[in-house]
PDB file of C-alpha atoms in Angstrom:
ATOM      1  CA  UNK A 109      77.556 -90.893-158.917  1.00 50.00           C
ATOM      2  CA  UNK A 110      80.020 -88.975-156.798  1.00 63.00           C
ATOM      3  CA  UNK A 111      80.180 -85.210-156.777  1.00 65.00           C
ATOM      4  CA  UNK A 112      83.910 -85.108-157.509  1.00 70.00           C
ATOM      5  CA  UNK A 113      85.608 -87.509-159.911  1.00 74.00           C
ATOM      6  CA  UNK A 114      89.359 -87.976-159.591  1.00 75.00           C
ATOM      7  CA  UNK A 115      91.408 -87.572-162.718  1.00 75.00           C
ATOM      8  CA  UNK A 116      92.576 -91.049-163.732  1.00 76.00           C
ATOM      9  CA  UNK A 117      96.331 -91.555-163.834  1.00 76.00           C
ATOM     10  CA  UNK A 118      97.128 -88.441-161.778  1.00 75.00           C
ATOM     11  CA  UNK A 119      99.949 -88.874-159.282  1.00 77.00           C
ATOM     12  CA  UNK A 120     100.090 -86.713-156.168  1.00 76.00           C
ATOM     13  CA  UNK A 121     103.148 -84.569-155.640  1.00 78.00           C
ATOM     14  CA  UNK A 122     105.274 -85.559-152.654  1.00 81.00           C
ATOM     15  CA  UNK A 123     105.008 -83.549-149.457  1.00 81.00           C
ATOM     16  CA  UNK A 124     107.559 -80.797-149.238  1.00 87.00           C
ATOM     17  CA  UNK A 125     108.457 -77.787-147.151  1.00 91.00           C
ATOM     18  CA  UNK A 126     104.812 -76.936-146.451  1.00 90.00           C
ATOM     19  CA  UNK A 127     104.441 -79.869-144.022  1.00 91.00           C
ATOM     20  CA  UNK A 128     107.630 -78.957-142.181  1.00 93.00           C
ATOM     21  CA  UNK A 129     106.385 -75.398-141.743  1.00 94.00           C
ATOM     22  CA  UNK A 130     102.882 -76.513-140.716  1.00 94.00           C
ATOM     23  CA  UNK A 131     104.341 -78.790-138.030  1.00 94.00           C
ATOM     24  CA  UNK A 132     106.435 -75.947-136.609  1.00 96.00           C
ATOM     25  CA  UNK A 133     103.734 -73.263-136.647  1.00 96.00           C
ATOM     26  CA  UNK A 134     102.223 -74.086-133.213  1.00 96.00           C
ATOM     27  CA  UNK A 135     105.633 -73.723-131.528  1.00 97.00           C
ATOM     28  CA  UNK A 136     106.398 -70.562-133.511  1.00 96.00           C
ATOM     29  CA  UNK A 137     103.020 -69.136-132.495  1.00 96.00           C
ATOM     30  CA  UNK A 138     103.553 -69.986-128.841  1.00 97.00           C
ATOM     31  CA  UNK A 139     107.063 -68.539-128.658  1.00 96.00           C
ATOM     32  CA  UNK A 140     106.057 -65.469-130.624  1.00 96.00           C
ATOM     33  CA  UNK A 141     103.169 -64.892-128.220  1.00 96.00           C
ATOM     34  CA  UNK A 142     105.013 -65.512-124.967  1.00 96.00           C
ATOM     35  CA  UNK A 143     107.967 -63.210-125.717  1.00 95.00           C
ATOM     36  CA  UNK A 144     105.991 -59.967-126.294  1.00 94.00           C
ATOM     37  CA  UNK A 145     103.676 -60.716-123.367  1.00 94.00           C
ATOM     38  CA  UNK A 146     106.669 -61.331-121.094  1.00 94.00           C
ATOM     39  CA  UNK A 147     108.267 -58.106-122.341  1.00 91.00           C
ATOM     40  CA  UNK A 148     105.076 -56.137-121.661  1.00 89.00           C
ATOM     41  CA  UNK A 149     104.843 -57.547-118.139  1.00 89.00           C
ATOM     42  CA  UNK A 150     108.515 -56.840-117.492  1.00 89.00           C
ATOM     43  CA  UNK A 151     108.075 -53.261-118.701  1.00 86.00           C
ATOM     44  CA  UNK A 152     105.051 -52.794-116.453  1.00 84.00           C
ATOM     45  CA  UNK A 153     106.907 -54.040-113.357  1.00 86.00           C
ATOM     46  CA  UNK A 154     110.272 -52.437-114.073  1.00 85.00           C
ATOM     47  CA  UNK A 155     109.117 -49.048-115.311  1.00 80.00           C
ATOM     48  CA  UNK A 156     105.955 -48.605-113.234  1.00 72.00           C
ATOM     49  CA  UNK A 157     105.896 -46.395-110.151  1.00 75.00           C
ATOM     50  CA  UNK A 158     106.641 -42.866-111.302  1.00 77.00           C
ATOM     51  CA  UNK A 159     104.693 -40.863-113.937  1.00 78.00           C
ATOM     52  CA  UNK A 160     107.492 -40.895-116.534  1.00 81.00           C
ATOM     53  CA  UNK A 161     108.020 -44.635-116.068  1.00 81.00           C
ATOM     54  CA  UNK A 162     104.304 -45.322-116.454  1.00 83.00           C
ATOM     55  CA  UNK A 163     104.218 -43.428-119.736  1.00 85.00           C
ATOM     56  CA  UNK A 164     107.255 -45.324-121.032  1.00 87.00           C
ATOM     57  CA  UNK A 165     105.795 -48.646-119.842  1.00 86.00           C
ATOM     58  CA  UNK A 166     102.534 -47.873-121.657  1.00 87.00           C
ATOM     59  CA  UNK A 167     104.442 -47.021-124.848  1.00 88.00           C
ATOM     60  CA  UNK A 168     106.444 -50.252-124.617  1.00 89.00           C
ATOM     61  CA  UNK A 169     103.250 -52.261-124.050  1.00 90.00           C
ATOM     62  CA  UNK A 170     101.587 -50.673-127.087  1.00 93.00           C
ATOM     63  CA  UNK A 171     104.610 -51.456-129.265  1.00 94.00           C
ATOM     64  CA  UNK A 172     104.741 -55.049-128.000  1.00 94.00           C
ATOM     65  CA  UNK A 173     100.993 -55.489-128.569  1.00 95.00           C
ATOM     66  CA  UNK A 174     101.533 -54.303-132.152  1.00 96.00           C
ATOM     67  CA  UNK A 175     104.403 -56.773-132.560  1.00 96.00           C
ATOM     68  CA  UNK A 176     102.157 -59.543-131.216  1.00 96.00           C
ATOM     69  CA  UNK A 177      99.358 -58.766-133.685  1.00 97.00           C
ATOM     70  CA  UNK A 178     101.897 -58.568-136.521  1.00 97.00           C
ATOM     71  CA  UNK A 179     103.315 -61.954-135.505  1.00 97.00           C
ATOM     72  CA  UNK A 180      99.878 -63.579-135.388  1.00 97.00           C
ATOM     73  CA  UNK A 181      99.063 -62.130-138.809  1.00 98.00           C
ATOM     74  CA  UNK A 182     102.321 -63.433-140.276  1.00 97.00           C
ATOM     75  CA  UNK A 183     101.783 -66.904-138.769  1.00 97.00           C
ATOM     76  CA  UNK A 184      98.234 -67.019-140.135  1.00 97.00           C
ATOM     77  CA  UNK A 185      99.403 -65.914-143.595  1.00 98.00           C
ATOM     78  CA  UNK A 186     102.206 -68.491-143.731  1.00 97.00           C
ATOM     79  CA  UNK A 187      99.829 -71.209-142.485  1.00 96.00           C
ATOM     80  CA  UNK A 188      97.256 -70.294-145.110  1.00 97.00           C
ATOM     81  CA  UNK A 189      99.914 -70.386-147.837  1.00 95.00           C
ATOM     82  CA  UNK A 190     100.995 -73.856-146.666  1.00 93.00           C
ATOM     83  CA  UNK A 191      97.395 -75.099-146.780  1.00 92.00           C
ATOM     84  CA  UNK A 192      96.976 -73.698-150.300  1.00 92.00           C
ATOM     85  CA  UNK A 193     100.145 -75.501-151.453  1.00 90.00           C
ATOM     86  CA  UNK A 194      98.955 -78.705-149.755  1.00 88.00           C
ATOM     87  CA  UNK A 195      95.606 -78.500-151.561  1.00 86.00           C
ATOM     88  CA  UNK A 196      97.302 -77.725-154.884  1.00 84.00           C
ATOM     89  CA  UNK A 197      99.486 -80.812-154.524  1.00 84.00           C
ATOM     90  CA  UNK A 198      96.465 -82.997-153.798  1.00 79.00           C
ATOM     91  CA  UNK A 199      94.599 -85.184-156.260  1.00 78.00           C
ATOM     92  CA  UNK A 200      93.231 -83.626-159.434  1.00 76.00           C
ATOM     93  CA  UNK A 201      89.509 -83.729-160.079  1.00 76.00           C
ATOM     94  CA  UNK A 202      87.548 -83.712-163.320  1.00 74.00           C
ATOM     95  CA  UNK A 203      84.582 -81.424-163.695  1.00 71.00           C
ATOM     96  CA  UNK A 204      81.497 -82.341-165.692  1.00 63.00           C
ATOM     97  CA  UNK A 205      82.109 -82.209-169.395  1.00 61.00           C
ATOM     98  CA  UNK A 206      80.807 -79.218-171.309  1.00 64.00           C
ATOM     99  CA  UNK A 207      79.909 -80.141-174.835  1.00 66.00           C
ATOM    100  CA  UNK A 208      81.333 -77.530-177.181  1.00 64.00           C
ATOM    101  CA  UNK A 209      79.523 -77.244-180.463  1.00 67.00           C
ATOM    102  CA  UNK A 210      82.135 -77.107-183.200  1.00 69.00           C
ATOM    103  CA  UNK A 211      80.532 -74.954-185.856  1.00 67.00           C
ATOM    104  CA  UNK A 212      81.830 -72.282-188.209  1.00 70.00           C
ATOM    105  CA  UNK A 213      78.789 -70.090-187.634  1.00 69.00           C
ATOM    106  CA  UNK A 214      76.333 -69.672-184.773  1.00 67.00           C
ATOM    107  CA  UNK A 215      73.061 -71.511-185.059  1.00 69.00           C
ATOM    108  CA  UNK A 216      70.100 -69.431-186.241  1.00 72.00           C
ATOM    109  CA  UNK A 217      68.760 -67.388-183.352  1.00 69.00           C
ATOM    110  CA  UNK A 218      72.119 -67.386-181.504  1.00 62.00           C
ATOM    111  CA  UNK A 219      73.617 -64.365-183.219  1.00 61.00           C
ATOM    112  CA  UNK A 220      75.432 -61.802-181.109  1.00 62.00           C
ATOM    113  CA  UNK A 221      73.766 -58.427-180.721  1.00 57.00           C
ATOM    114  CA  UNK A 222      76.032 -55.393-181.074  1.00 55.00           C
ATOM    115  CA  UNK A 223      75.638 -52.174-179.121  1.00 55.00           C
ATOM    116  CA  UNK A 224      74.390 -50.539-182.325  1.00 56.00           C
ATOM    117  CA  UNK A 225      71.432 -52.892-182.289  1.00 54.00           C
ATOM    118  CA  UNK A 226      72.520 -54.939-185.283  1.00 54.00           C
ATOM    119  CA  UNK A 227      73.228 -58.645-185.334  1.00 52.00           C
ATOM    120  CA  UNK A 228      76.494 -60.258-186.292  1.00 53.00           C
ATOM    121  CA  UNK A 229      77.035 -63.705-187.748  1.00 51.00           C
ATOM    122  CA  UNK A 230      80.794 -63.598-187.963  1.00 53.00           C
ATOM    123  CA  UNK A 231      82.596 -66.805-188.820  1.00 50.00           C
ATOM    124  CA  UNK A 232      85.231 -68.322-186.578  1.00 49.00           C
ATOM    125  CA  UNK A 233      88.584 -68.218-188.305  1.00 48.00           C
ATOM    126  CA  UNK A 234      90.943 -70.717-186.804  1.00 44.00           C
TER     127      UNK A 234
END
């Protein structure tokens, strides 16, 4: 007996935009990483040398490091969303059946206990 049973007759949804985005994410990650790093290096070389330039170069590097972390976070979030959509479009599975007892009243001994300490045997009205 397998752990997961596929729902019979379920048809998978066709692949959509999530696969296009997932295929482009490595390039987007690479470009989004190289540009801030190149900017930080350019700021270090161009603005370094005098005390005011060093302070400005450090500020630019901090801003670009923040942009880099923001970019990585956005790429991870979009990638995770694509994986969630991909899983949701996958095959449906059936869990083990849970036998529901169809009774108007609870069986003796299965009454609900109220906070007041009393028992209730209310009937289901449906």
